[in-house]
Amino acid sequence: MDDERWERAAGTIAAAMEKAVEQGRRRRAKVERERAKARASATDYEPGIVTFIDVLGFRAMLSNRPAGEIHEIVLSLREFTTPEVEHFSRMKEVRLSSRAFAESVSDAVVRVRVFNTQHSDGAFFQELLDLLHIQIQCIDHGVFIRAGVAIGDVHVGVNGAGPVFGPAMVRAYDIESGEAIYPRIVVDDAAYEQFLSDVRLHNEDHDLDEEADYVNGLLRVGEDGTRFIDYLAASESEFDTFEGYIAFVGRHADPIRQNLSQVHKPRIRRKYVWLARYHNEVISNIRIRFESGELSATDLRTAFGKEATELLAELVVKH
């Protein structure tokens, strides 16, 4: 190869190397921009649905239960309340649809579901349904929880690494500690009103009436005007069979009876009396459905060997 051809070849190689170096520089610059954007976003508030959860009677547990048992309760609560971890290859996927994050300290858990996303997947309904499932799992382990749900500004970090703080977290804590009172998950009135008006909280494939029907199917308004998740009644649709649901209602009754039979301070006893009344209201509504013919007693008789009226009477909690 003559000198001229060598020079052309060397020039081509040098140009290719320069191009590769430039492409690499651009890629690194793009990554740095995305990281800088992520760091900037991580320091900002964003709109979120915040739930502050606490275990009922945890202080009493510290006095009368062994550390190993309390350890299992705390671990179970964390397991039930922690969403599955999602991994994303690109930054723009991080807020593709609503995501839930959780942070826990001792018996308290803070859940945050962000909803200012590219797609609206019914974040409010999704979070309430998750909370319903959390209550079902806790009850199956003999644990009752109390919580407050609020909507507002919160810091959670792009990938949920936290720390979690902000006005919405304060509001959720205030509801849990001062307004829930009983073992229930209370939804802030302002949060419910925002759900009705904020399309980011709706499923983009549903109109408002349809979305409201889904949400209202999970909620109940108590005698004191407080809106809370109607977990005992709403959980019926989460079981494959009605007999499975009735068995769950029976498991709900057991810890209530156990605690009512124990000596508690009046303030604590009132919480279990409230649970008993709520439980019995659900039983009464089931009985009405049998009496009206909406439900058939045949399956219950086959599954439990008892008439519906007898079985439901056994499920009532005296207080």
PDB file of C-alpha atoms in Angstrom:
ATOM      1  CA  MET A   1       0.000   0.000   0.000  1.00  0.00           C
ATOM      2  CA  ASP A   2       1.490   3.386  -1.052  1.00  0.00           C
ATOM      3  CA  ASP A   3       1.791   6.352   1.241  1.00  0.00           C
ATOM      4  CA  GLU A   4      -1.319   8.040  -0.161  1.00  0.00           C
ATOM      5  CA  ARG A   5      -3.508   5.024   0.557  1.00  0.00           C
ATOM      6  CA  TRP A   6      -2.029   4.743   4.032  1.00  0.00           C
ATOM      7  CA  GLU A   7      -2.845   8.375   4.687  1.00  0.00           C
ATOM      8  CA  ARG A   8      -6.433   7.923   3.477  1.00  0.00           C
ATOM      9  CA  ALA A   9      -6.870   4.825   5.635  1.00  0.00           C
ATOM     10  CA  ALA A  10      -5.370   6.548   8.649  1.00  0.00           C
ATOM     11  CA  GLY A  11      -7.616   9.540   8.075  1.00  0.00           C
ATOM     12  CA  THR A  12     -10.679   7.291   7.895  1.00  0.00           C
ATOM     13  CA  ILE A  13      -9.706   5.525  11.115  1.00  0.00           C
ATOM     14  CA  ALA A  14      -9.036   8.830  12.860  1.00  0.00           C
ATOM     15  CA  ALA A  15     -12.408  10.220  11.709  1.00  0.00           C
ATOM     16  CA  ALA A  16     -14.194   7.076  12.928  1.00  0.00           C
ATOM     17  CA  MET A  17     -12.464   7.319  16.281  1.00  0.00           C
ATOM     18  CA  GLU A  18     -13.379  10.984  16.607  1.00  0.00           C
ATOM     19  CA  LYS A  19     -16.984  10.158  15.749  1.00  0.00           C
ATOM     20  CA  ALA A  20     -17.059   7.360  18.312  1.00  0.00           C
ATOM     21  CA  VAL A  21     -15.545   9.634  20.940  1.00  0.00           C
ATOM     22  CA  GLU A  22     -18.089  12.340  20.131  1.00  0.00           C
ATOM     23  CA  GLN A  23     -20.985   9.866  20.299  1.00  0.00           C
ATOM     24  CA  GLY A  24     -19.707   8.615  23.627  1.00  0.00           C
ATOM     25  CA  ARG A  25     -19.424  12.157  24.914  1.00  0.00           C
ATOM     26  CA  ARG A  26     -23.004  12.879  23.839  1.00  0.00           C
ATOM     27  CA  ARG A  27     -24.282   9.709  25.486  1.00  0.00           C
ATOM     28  CA  ARG A  28     -22.493  10.568  28.729  1.00  0.00           C
ATOM     29  CA  ALA A  29     -23.835  14.100  28.567  1.00  0.00           C
ATOM     30  CA  LYS A  30     -27.376  12.756  28.044  1.00  0.00           C
ATOM     31  CA  VAL A  31     -27.008  10.426  31.024  1.00  0.00           C
ATOM     32  CA  GLU A  32     -25.739  13.286  33.162  1.00  0.00           C
ATOM     33  CA  ARG A  33     -28.652  15.481  32.082  1.00  0.00           C
ATOM     34  CA  GLU A  34     -31.110  12.719  33.002  1.00  0.00           C
ATOM     35  CA  ARG A  35     -29.384  12.221  36.343  1.00  0.00           C
ATOM     36  CA  ALA A  36     -29.417  15.961  37.002  1.00  0.00           C
ATOM     37  CA  LYS A  37     -33.097  16.069  36.070  1.00  0.00           C
ATOM     38  CA  ALA A  38     -33.765  13.147  38.390  1.00  0.00           C
ATOM     39  CA  ARG A  39     -31.880  14.842  41.235  1.00  0.00           C
ATOM     40  CA  ALA A  40     -33.834  18.045  40.649  1.00  0.00           C
ATOM     41  CA  SER A  41     -37.125  16.156  40.529  1.00  0.00           C
ATOM     42  CA  ALA A  42     -36.198  14.258  43.668  1.00  0.00           C
ATOM     43  CA  THR A  43     -36.031  17.505  45.611  1.00  0.00           C
ATOM     44  CA  ASP A  44     -39.490  18.639  44.509  1.00  0.00           C
ATOM     45  CA  TYR A  45     -42.918  17.909  45.909  1.00  0.00           C
ATOM     46  CA  GLU A  46     -45.348  16.036  43.698  1.00  0.00           C
ATOM     47  CA  PRO A  47     -49.028  15.205  44.103  1.00  0.00           C
ATOM     48  CA  GLY A  48     -49.644  11.930  45.883  1.00  0.00           C
ATOM     49  CA  ILE A  49     -52.177   9.836  47.770  1.00  0.00           C
ATOM     50  CA  VAL A  50     -50.682   9.406  51.234  1.00  0.00           C
ATOM     51  CA  THR A  51     -51.779   6.826  53.818  1.00  0.00           C
ATOM     52  CA  PHE A  52     -50.455   6.760  57.380  1.00  0.00           C
ATOM     53  CA  ILE A  53     -51.042   3.302  58.931  1.00  0.00           C
ATOM     54  CA  ASP A  54     -50.726   2.254  62.564  1.00  0.00           C
ATOM     55  CA  VAL A  55     -51.348  -1.031  64.390  1.00  0.00           C
ATOM     56  CA  LEU A  56     -54.194  -0.973  66.911  1.00  0.00           C
ATOM     57  CA  GLY A  57     -53.041  -1.633  70.475  1.00  0.00           C
ATOM     58  CA  PHE A  58     -49.341  -1.800  69.668  1.00  0.00           C
ATOM     59  CA  ARG A  59     -48.375  -0.193  72.979  1.00  0.00           C
ATOM     60  CA  ALA A  60     -50.326  -2.863  74.846  1.00  0.00           C
ATOM     61  CA  MET A  61     -48.600  -5.554  72.775  1.00  0.00           C
ATOM     62  CA  LEU A  62     -45.253  -4.323  74.069  1.00  0.00           C
ATOM     63  CA  SER A  63     -46.424  -5.086  77.603  1.00  0.00           C
ATOM     64  CA  ASN A  64     -48.120  -8.439  77.169  1.00  0.00           C
ATOM     65  CA  ARG A  65     -46.650 -10.158  74.102  1.00  0.00           C
ATOM     66  CA  PRO A  66     -43.171 -11.639  73.619  1.00  0.00           C
ATOM     67  CA  ALA A  67     -40.717  -9.801  71.385  1.00  0.00           C
ATOM     68  CA  GLY A  68     -40.739 -12.621  68.825  1.00  0.00           C
ATOM     69  CA  GLU A  69     -44.499 -12.319  68.320  1.00  0.00           C
ATOM     70  CA  ILE A  70     -44.321  -8.529  67.971  1.00  0.00           C
ATOM     71  CA  HIS A  71     -41.453  -8.963  65.526  1.00  0.00           C
ATOM     72  CA  GLU A  72     -43.649 -11.177  63.344  1.00  0.00           C
ATOM     73  CA  ILE A  73     -46.515  -8.676  63.479  1.00  0.00           C
ATOM     74  CA  VAL A  74     -44.277  -5.793  62.392  1.00  0.00           C
ATOM     75  CA  LEU A  75     -42.702  -7.837  59.592  1.00  0.00           C
ATOM     76  CA  SER A  76     -46.128  -8.972  58.391  1.00  0.00           C
ATOM     77  CA  LEU A  77     -47.412  -5.400  58.320  1.00  0.00           C
ATOM     78  CA  ARG A  78     -44.398  -4.317  56.282  1.00  0.00           C
ATOM     79  CA  GLU A  79     -44.880  -7.225  53.898  1.00  0.00           C
ATOM     80  CA  PHE A  80     -48.585  -6.490  53.390  1.00  0.00           C
ATOM     81  CA  THR A  81     -48.120  -2.755  52.880  1.00  0.00           C
ATOM     82  CA  THR A  82     -45.001  -2.744  50.681  1.00  0.00           C
ATOM     83  CA  PRO A  83     -45.721  -2.685  46.924  1.00  0.00           C
ATOM     84  CA  GLU A  84     -43.776  -4.820  44.491  1.00  0.00           C
ATOM     85  CA  VAL A  85     -40.517  -3.195  43.409  1.00  0.00           C
ATOM     86  CA  GLU A  86     -40.495  -1.992  39.814  1.00  0.00           C
ATOM     87  CA  HIS A  87     -37.317  -1.544  37.822  1.00  0.00           C
ATOM     88  CA  PHE A  88     -37.098   0.819  34.865  1.00  0.00           C
ATOM     89  CA  SER A  89     -34.496   1.077  32.133  1.00  0.00           C
ATOM     90  CA  ARG A  90     -35.395   4.629  31.115  1.00  0.00           C
ATOM     91  CA  MET A  91     -36.207   7.689  33.187  1.00  0.00           C
ATOM     92  CA  LYS A  92     -39.406   8.440  31.260  1.00  0.00           C
ATOM     93  CA  GLU A  93     -40.827   5.077  32.392  1.00  0.00           C
ATOM     94  CA  VAL A  94     -40.614   6.044  36.080  1.00  0.00           C
ATOM     95  CA  ARG A  95     -43.886   8.014  35.998  1.00  0.00           C
ATOM     96  CA  LEU A  96     -45.634   6.097  33.217  1.00  0.00           C
ATOM     97  CA  SER A  97     -48.577   5.148  35.463  1.00  0.00           C
ATOM     98  CA  SER A  98     -49.423   5.549  39.146  1.00  0.00           C
ATOM     99  CA  ARG A  99     -46.939   3.934  41.524  1.00  0.00           C
ATOM    100  CA  ALA A 100     -47.072   3.177  45.225  1.00  0.00           C
ATOM    101  CA  PHE A 101     -44.137   3.391  47.631  1.00  0.00           C
ATOM    102  CA  ALA A 102     -43.905   2.551  51.328  1.00  0.00           C
ATOM    103  CA  GLU A 103     -41.682   3.564  54.232  1.00  0.00           C
ATOM    104  CA  SER A 104     -41.969   2.030  57.705  1.00  0.00           C
ATOM    105  CA  VAL A 105     -40.836   2.788  61.241  1.00  0.00           C
ATOM    106  CA  SER A 106     -41.711   0.302  63.997  1.00  0.00           C
ATOM    107  CA  ASP A 107     -45.466  -0.347  63.730  1.00  0.00           C
ATOM    108  CA  ALA A 108     -46.171   2.672  61.515  1.00  0.00           C
ATOM    109  CA  VAL A 109     -46.167   2.600  57.713  1.00  0.00           C
ATOM    110  CA  VAL A 110     -46.484   5.491  55.264  1.00  0.00           C
ATOM    111  CA  ARG A 111     -47.700   4.613  51.779  1.00  0.00           C
ATOM    112  CA  VAL A 112     -47.508   7.096  48.907  1.00  0.00           C
ATOM    113  CA  ARG A 113     -49.074   6.599  45.486  1.00  0.00           C
ATOM    114  CA  VAL A 114     -47.992   9.218  42.953  1.00  0.00           C
ATOM    115  CA  PHE A 115     -50.482   9.972  40.198  1.00  0.00           C
ATOM    116  CA  ASN A 116     -49.167  12.863  38.093  1.00  0.00           C
ATOM    117  CA  THR A 117     -48.230  10.367  35.368  1.00  0.00           C
ATOM    118  CA  GLN A 118     -48.347   9.881  31.613  1.00  0.00           C
ATOM    119  CA  HIS A 119     -51.326   7.529  31.868  1.00  0.00           C
ATOM    120  CA  SER A 120     -54.241   7.750  34.325  1.00  0.00           C
ATOM    121  CA  ASP A 121     -55.023   4.277  35.643  1.00  0.00           C
ATOM    122  CA  GLY A 122     -57.519   5.107  38.402  1.00  0.00           C
ATOM    123  CA  ALA A 123     -54.952   5.827  41.093  1.00  0.00           C
ATOM    124  CA  PHE A 124     -57.493   6.628  43.829  1.00  0.00           C
ATOM    125  CA  PHE A 125     -59.440   3.399  43.327  1.00  0.00           C
ATOM    126  CA  GLN A 126     -56.219   1.401  42.990  1.00  0.00           C
ATOM    127  CA  GLU A 127     -54.905   2.716  46.302  1.00  0.00           C
ATOM    128  CA  LEU A 128     -58.176   2.103  48.153  1.00  0.00           C
ATOM    129  CA  LEU A 129     -58.287  -1.447  46.770  1.00  0.00           C
ATOM    130  CA  ASP A 130     -54.709  -2.053  47.900  1.00  0.00           C
ATOM    131  CA  LEU A 131     -55.633  -0.796  51.370  1.00  0.00           C
ATOM    132  CA  LEU A 132     -58.639  -3.132  51.407  1.00  0.00           C
ATOM    133  CA  HIS A 133     -56.331  -6.076  50.647  1.00  0.00           C
ATOM    134  CA  ILE A 134     -53.945  -4.920  53.379  1.00  0.00           C
ATOM    135  CA  GLN A 135     -56.790  -4.959  55.910  1.00  0.00           C
ATOM    136  CA  ILE A 136     -57.856  -8.454  54.830  1.00  0.00           C
ATOM    137  CA  GLN A 137     -54.315  -9.780  55.261  1.00  0.00           C
ATOM    138  CA  CYS A 138     -53.867  -8.101  58.631  1.00  0.00           C
ATOM    139  CA  ILE A 139     -57.155  -9.485  59.941  1.00  0.00           C
ATOM    140  CA  ASP A 140     -56.147 -12.972  58.838  1.00  0.00           C
ATOM    141  CA  HIS A 141     -53.184 -12.501  61.188  1.00  0.00           C
ATOM    142  CA  GLY A 142     -55.370 -11.199  64.027  1.00  0.00           C
ATOM    143  CA  VAL A 143     -54.207  -7.592  63.634  1.00  0.00           C
ATOM    144  CA  PHE A 144     -56.419  -4.511  63.259  1.00  0.00           C
ATOM    145  CA  ILE A 145     -55.063  -1.299  61.796  1.00  0.00           C
ATOM    146  CA  ARG A 146     -56.039   2.362  61.804  1.00  0.00           C
ATOM    147  CA  ALA A 147     -55.084   4.816  59.067  1.00  0.00           C
ATOM    148  CA  GLY A 148     -55.695   8.178  57.453  1.00  0.00           C
ATOM    149  CA  VAL A 149     -55.752   8.858  53.708  1.00  0.00           C
ATOM    150  CA  ALA A 150     -54.999  12.307  52.301  1.00  0.00           C
ATOM    151  CA  ILE A 151     -54.108  13.805  48.914  1.00  0.00           C
ATOM    152  CA  GLY A 152     -51.626  16.604  48.420  1.00  0.00           C
ATOM    153  CA  ASP A 153     -47.986  17.557  48.005  1.00  0.00           C
ATOM    154  CA  VAL A 154     -45.456  14.988  49.151  1.00  0.00           C
ATOM    155  CA  HIS A 155     -41.800  14.192  48.583  1.00  0.00           C
ATOM    156  CA  VAL A 156     -41.003  10.572  47.838  1.00  0.00           C
ATOM    157  CA  GLY A 157     -38.084  10.740  45.379  1.00  0.00           C
ATOM    158  CA  VAL A 158     -38.089   9.586  41.776  1.00  0.00           C
ATOM    159  CA  ASN A 159     -37.590   5.908  42.634  1.00  0.00           C
ATOM    160  CA  GLY A 160     -39.280   5.996  46.013  1.00  0.00           C
ATOM    161  CA  ALA A 161     -36.019   6.126  47.948  1.00  0.00           C
ATOM    162  CA  GLY A 162     -37.443   8.934  50.072  1.00  0.00           C
ATOM    163  CA  PRO A 163     -37.288  10.426  52.541  1.00  0.00           C
ATOM    164  CA  VAL A 164     -41.070  10.788  52.650  1.00  0.00           C
ATOM    165  CA  PHE A 165     -42.325  14.135  53.914  1.00  0.00           C
ATOM    166  CA  GLY A 166     -44.668  16.947  53.000  1.00  0.00           C
ATOM    167  CA  PRO A 167     -48.038  18.519  53.822  1.00  0.00           C
ATOM    168  CA  ALA A 168     -50.020  15.482  52.659  1.00  0.00           C
ATOM    169  CA  MET A 169     -48.120  13.208  55.025  1.00  0.00           C
ATOM    170  CA  VAL A 170     -48.845  15.559  57.927  1.00  0.00           C
ATOM    171  CA  ARG A 171     -52.549  15.567  57.021  1.00  0.00           C
ATOM    172  CA  ALA A 172     -52.656  11.752  56.763  1.00  0.00           C
ATOM    173  CA  TYR A 173     -51.004  11.458  60.190  1.00  0.00           C
ATOM    174  CA  ASP A 174     -53.455  13.951  61.708  1.00  0.00           C
ATOM    175  CA  ILE A 175     -56.384  11.909  60.372  1.00  0.00           C
ATOM    176  CA  GLU A 176     -54.962   8.631  61.693  1.00  0.00           C
ATOM    177  CA  SER A 177     -54.099   9.998  65.128  1.00  0.00           C
ATOM    178  CA  GLY A 178     -56.989  12.386  65.705  1.00  0.00           C
ATOM    179  CA  GLU A 179     -59.940  11.542  63.459  1.00  0.00           C
ATOM    180  CA  ALA A 180     -59.957   7.817  62.690  1.00  0.00           C
ATOM    181  CA  ILE A 181     -60.366   6.998  66.432  1.00  0.00           C
ATOM    182  CA  TYR A 182     -61.515   3.435  65.696  1.00  0.00           C
ATOM    183  CA  PRO A 183     -59.794   0.620  63.742  1.00  0.00           C
ATOM    184  CA  ARG A 184     -60.663   1.941  60.295  1.00  0.00           C
ATOM    185  CA  ILE A 185     -58.995   3.590  57.325  1.00  0.00           C
ATOM    186  CA  VAL A 186     -60.470   7.076  57.094  1.00  0.00           C
ATOM    187  CA  VAL A 187     -60.494   9.004  53.817  1.00  0.00           C
ATOM    188  CA  ASP A 188     -60.124  12.759  54.119  1.00  0.00           C
ATOM    189  CA  ASP A 189     -63.198  14.667  52.864  1.00  0.00           C
ATOM    190  CA  ALA A 190     -60.911  16.971  50.890  1.00  0.00           C
ATOM    191  CA  ALA A 191     -59.258  13.938  49.276  1.00  0.00           C
ATOM    192  CA  TYR A 192     -62.617  12.541  48.210  1.00  0.00           C
ATOM    193  CA  GLU A 193     -63.663  15.894  46.757  1.00  0.00           C
ATOM    194  CA  GLN A 194     -60.390  16.110  44.845  1.00  0.00           C
ATOM    195  CA  PHE A 195     -60.985  12.614  43.481  1.00  0.00           C
ATOM    196  CA  LEU A 196     -64.300  13.773  42.027  1.00  0.00           C
ATOM    197  CA  SER A 197     -62.747  16.764  40.236  1.00  0.00           C
ATOM    198  CA  ASP A 198     -59.192  15.657  39.351  1.00  0.00           C
ATOM    199  CA  VAL A 199     -59.082  13.525  36.180  1.00  0.00           C
ATOM    200  CA  ARG A 200     -55.543  12.395  37.034  1.00  0.00           C
ATOM    201  CA  LEU A 201     -57.115  10.261  39.776  1.00  0.00           C
ATOM    202  CA  HIS A 202     -59.558   8.579  37.379  1.00  0.00           C
ATOM    203  CA  ASN A 203     -59.075   5.709  34.977  1.00  0.00           C
ATOM    204  CA  GLU A 204     -58.788   7.351  31.557  1.00  0.00           C
ATOM    205  CA  ASP A 205     -61.127   4.690  30.097  1.00  0.00           C
ATOM    206  CA  HIS A 206     -63.945   5.465  32.574  1.00  0.00           C
ATOM    207  CA  ASP A 207     -66.325   8.392  32.858  1.00  0.00           C
ATOM    208  CA  LEU A 208     -66.784  10.031  36.266  1.00  0.00           C
ATOM    209  CA  ASP A 209     -69.962   8.143  37.165  1.00  0.00           C
ATOM    210  CA  GLU A 210     -68.332   4.800  36.430  1.00  0.00           C
ATOM    211  CA  GLU A 211     -65.192   5.665  38.357  1.00  0.00           C
ATOM    212  CA  ALA A 212     -67.229   6.986  41.299  1.00  0.00           C
ATOM    213  CA  ASP A 213     -69.223   3.742  41.391  1.00  0.00           C
ATOM    214  CA  TYR A 214     -66.011   1.742  41.745  1.00  0.00           C
ATOM    215  CA  VAL A 215     -64.700   3.993  44.517  1.00  0.00           C
ATOM    216  CA  ASN A 216     -67.979   4.275  46.418  1.00  0.00           C
ATOM    217  CA  GLY A 217     -68.272   0.483  46.367  1.00  0.00           C
ATOM    218  CA  LEU A 218     -65.280   0.401  48.718  1.00  0.00           C
ATOM    219  CA  LEU A 219     -66.431   3.141  51.091  1.00  0.00           C
ATOM    220  CA  ARG A 220     -68.944   3.648  53.871  1.00  0.00           C
ATOM    221  CA  VAL A 221     -69.980   6.770  55.759  1.00  0.00           C
ATOM    222  CA  GLY A 222     -70.291   6.195  59.496  1.00  0.00           C
ATOM    223  CA  GLU A 223     -72.820   7.645  61.890  1.00  0.00           C
ATOM    224  CA  ASP A 224     -70.341  10.403  62.714  1.00  0.00           C
ATOM    225  CA  GLY A 225     -70.100  11.379  59.028  1.00  0.00           C
ATOM    226  CA  THR A 226     -66.636   9.899  58.635  1.00  0.00           C
ATOM    227  CA  ARG A 227     -65.897   8.228  55.294  1.00  0.00           C
ATOM    228  CA  PHE A 228     -63.863   5.028  55.645  1.00  0.00           C
ATOM    229  CA  ILE A 229     -63.011   1.874  53.731  1.00  0.00           C
ATOM    230  CA  ASP A 230     -65.859  -0.599  54.227  1.00  0.00           C
ATOM    231  CA  TYR A 231     -63.434  -3.490  54.351  1.00  0.00           C
ATOM    232  CA  LEU A 232     -65.692  -6.160  55.863  1.00  0.00           C
ATOM    233  CA  ALA A 233     -68.536  -5.700  53.371  1.00  0.00           C
ATOM    234  CA  ALA A 234     -66.415  -4.750  50.343  1.00  0.00           C
ATOM    235  CA  SER A 235     -64.144  -7.753  50.785  1.00  0.00           C
ATOM    236  CA  GLU A 236     -66.930 -10.125  49.713  1.00  0.00           C
ATOM    237  CA  SER A 237     -66.029  -9.643  46.046  1.00  0.00           C
ATOM    238  CA  GLU A 238     -62.377 -10.476  46.779  1.00  0.00           C
ATOM    239  CA  PHE A 239     -63.178 -14.109  47.658  1.00  0.00           C
ATOM    240  CA  ASP A 240     -63.735 -16.848  45.103  1.00  0.00           C
ATOM    241  CA  THR A 241     -66.780 -18.207  46.922  1.00  0.00           C
ATOM    242  CA  PHE A 242     -69.356 -16.825  49.322  1.00  0.00           C
ATOM    243  CA  GLU A 243     -68.481 -19.613  51.749  1.00  0.00           C
ATOM    244  CA  GLY A 244     -64.865 -18.389  51.752  1.00  0.00           C
ATOM    245  CA  TYR A 245     -66.102 -14.900  52.532  1.00  0.00           C
ATOM    246  CA  ILE A 246     -68.265 -16.132  55.420  1.00  0.00           C
ATOM    247  CA  ALA A 247     -65.238 -17.961  56.826  1.00  0.00           C
ATOM    248  CA  PHE A 248     -63.312 -14.669  56.701  1.00  0.00           C
ATOM    249  CA  VAL A 249     -66.141 -12.916  58.559  1.00  0.00           C
ATOM    250  CA  GLY A 250     -65.802 -15.588  61.237  1.00  0.00           C
ATOM    251  CA  ARG A 251     -62.063 -14.914  61.500  1.00  0.00           C
ATOM    252  CA  HIS A 252     -62.894 -11.221  61.870  1.00  0.00           C
ATOM    253  CA  ALA A 253     -65.138 -11.979  64.848  1.00  0.00           C
ATOM    254  CA  ASP A 254     -62.598 -14.030  66.820  1.00  0.00           C
ATOM    255  CA  PRO A 255     -60.095 -11.294  67.855  1.00  0.00           C
ATOM    256  CA  ILE A 256     -62.960  -8.898  68.611  1.00  0.00           C
ATOM    257  CA  ARG A 257     -64.500 -11.399  71.035  1.00  0.00           C
ATOM    258  CA  GLN A 258     -61.104 -12.128  72.547  1.00  0.00           C
ATOM    259  CA  ASN A 259     -60.376  -8.464  73.228  1.00  0.00           C
ATOM    260  CA  LEU A 260     -63.873  -7.731  74.546  1.00  0.00           C
ATOM    261  CA  SER A 261     -63.427 -10.556  77.057  1.00  0.00           C
ATOM    262  CA  GLN A 262     -60.218  -8.958  78.375  1.00  0.00           C
ATOM    263  CA  VAL A 263     -59.914  -6.076  80.801  1.00  0.00           C
ATOM    264  CA  HIS A 264     -59.078  -2.942  78.848  1.00  0.00           C
ATOM    265  CA  LYS A 265     -59.123   0.718  79.664  1.00  0.00           C
ATOM    266  CA  PRO A 266     -62.459   2.302  78.606  1.00  0.00           C
ATOM    267  CA  ARG A 267     -60.746   4.141  75.749  1.00  0.00           C
ATOM    268  CA  ILE A 268     -59.427   0.862  74.321  1.00  0.00           C
ATOM    269  CA  ARG A 269     -62.629  -1.071  74.940  1.00  0.00           C
ATOM    270  CA  ARG A 270     -64.632   1.511  72.967  1.00  0.00           C
ATOM    271  CA  LYS A 271     -62.574   0.685  69.876  1.00  0.00           C
ATOM    272  CA  TYR A 272     -63.530  -2.994  70.072  1.00  0.00           C
ATOM    273  CA  VAL A 273     -67.156  -2.135  70.795  1.00  0.00           C
ATOM    274  CA  TRP A 274     -67.121  -0.064  67.612  1.00  0.00           C
ATOM    275  CA  LEU A 275     -65.649  -3.030  65.734  1.00  0.00           C
ATOM    276  CA  ALA A 276     -68.341  -5.317  67.126  1.00  0.00           C
ATOM    277  CA  ARG A 277     -71.110  -2.952  66.015  1.00  0.00           C
ATOM    278  CA  TYR A 278     -69.595  -2.592  62.553  1.00  0.00           C
ATOM    279  CA  HIS A 279     -69.220  -6.376  62.310  1.00  0.00           C
ATOM    280  CA  ASN A 280     -72.816  -6.953  63.400  1.00  0.00           C
ATOM    281  CA  GLU A 281     -74.153  -4.395  60.889  1.00  0.00           C
ATOM    282  CA  VAL A 282     -72.503  -6.362  58.097  1.00  0.00           C
ATOM    283  CA  ILE A 283     -74.006  -9.606  59.461  1.00  0.00           C
ATOM    284  CA  SER A 284     -77.443  -7.947  59.601  1.00  0.00           C
ATOM    285  CA  ASN A 285     -77.172  -6.899  55.951  1.00  0.00           C
ATOM    286  CA  ILE A 286     -76.199 -10.449  54.960  1.00  0.00           C
ATOM    287  CA  ARG A 287     -79.208 -11.807  56.844  1.00  0.00           C
ATOM    288  CA  ILE A 288     -81.498  -9.409  54.977  1.00  0.00           C
ATOM    289  CA  ARG A 289     -80.117 -10.703  51.666  1.00  0.00           C
ATOM    290  CA  PHE A 290     -80.953 -14.265  52.681  1.00  0.00           C
ATOM    291  CA  GLU A 291     -84.440 -13.317  53.819  1.00  0.00           C
ATOM    292  CA  SER A 292     -85.138 -11.487  50.543  1.00  0.00           C
ATOM    293  CA  GLY A 293     -84.000 -14.443  48.464  1.00  0.00           C
ATOM    294  CA  GLU A 294     -80.991 -12.629  47.025  1.00  0.00           C
ATOM    295  CA  LEU A 295     -78.747 -15.290  48.565  1.00  0.00           C
ATOM    296  CA  SER A 296     -79.426 -19.024  48.706  1.00  0.00           C
ATOM    297  CA  ALA A 297     -78.838 -20.956  51.919  1.00  0.00           C
ATOM    298  CA  THR A 298     -78.084 -24.191  50.088  1.00  0.00           C
ATOM    299  CA  ASP A 299     -74.367 -23.557  49.634  1.00  0.00           C
ATOM    300  CA  LEU A 300     -73.940 -22.495  53.255  1.00  0.00           C
ATOM    301  CA  ARG A 301     -75.752 -25.598  54.462  1.00  0.00           C
ATOM    302  CA  THR A 302     -73.485 -27.762  52.312  1.00  0.00           C
ATOM    303  CA  ALA A 303     -70.288 -25.978  53.355  1.00  0.00           C
ATOM    304  CA  PHE A 304     -70.970 -25.545  57.074  1.00  0.00           C
ATOM    305  CA  GLY A 305     -73.693 -28.096  57.843  1.00  0.00           C
ATOM    306  CA  LYS A 306     -75.908 -25.378  59.327  1.00  0.00           C
ATOM    307  CA  GLU A 307     -78.847 -23.285  58.281  1.00  0.00           C
ATOM    308  CA  ALA A 308     -78.020 -19.740  57.266  1.00  0.00           C
ATOM    309  CA  THR A 309     -79.937 -18.214  60.170  1.00  0.00           C
ATOM    310  CA  GLU A 310     -78.122 -20.402  62.697  1.00  0.00           C
ATOM    311  CA  LEU A 311     -74.710 -19.724  61.178  1.00  0.00           C
ATOM    312  CA  LEU A 312     -75.231 -15.958  61.011  1.00  0.00           C
ATOM    313  CA  ALA A 313     -76.476 -15.896  64.594  1.00  0.00           C
ATOM    314  CA  GLU A 314     -73.217 -17.552  65.674  1.00  0.00           C
ATOM    315  CA  LEU A 315     -71.229 -14.866  63.835  1.00  0.00           C
ATOM    316  CA  VAL A 316     -72.820 -12.022  65.802  1.00  0.00           C
ATOM    317  CA  VAL A 317     -70.446 -10.508  68.375  1.00  0.00           C
ATOM    318  CA  LYS A 318     -71.993  -9.683  71.771  1.00  0.00           C
ATOM    319  CA  HIS A 319     -70.686  -6.531  73.430  1.00  0.00           C
TER     320      HIS A 319
END
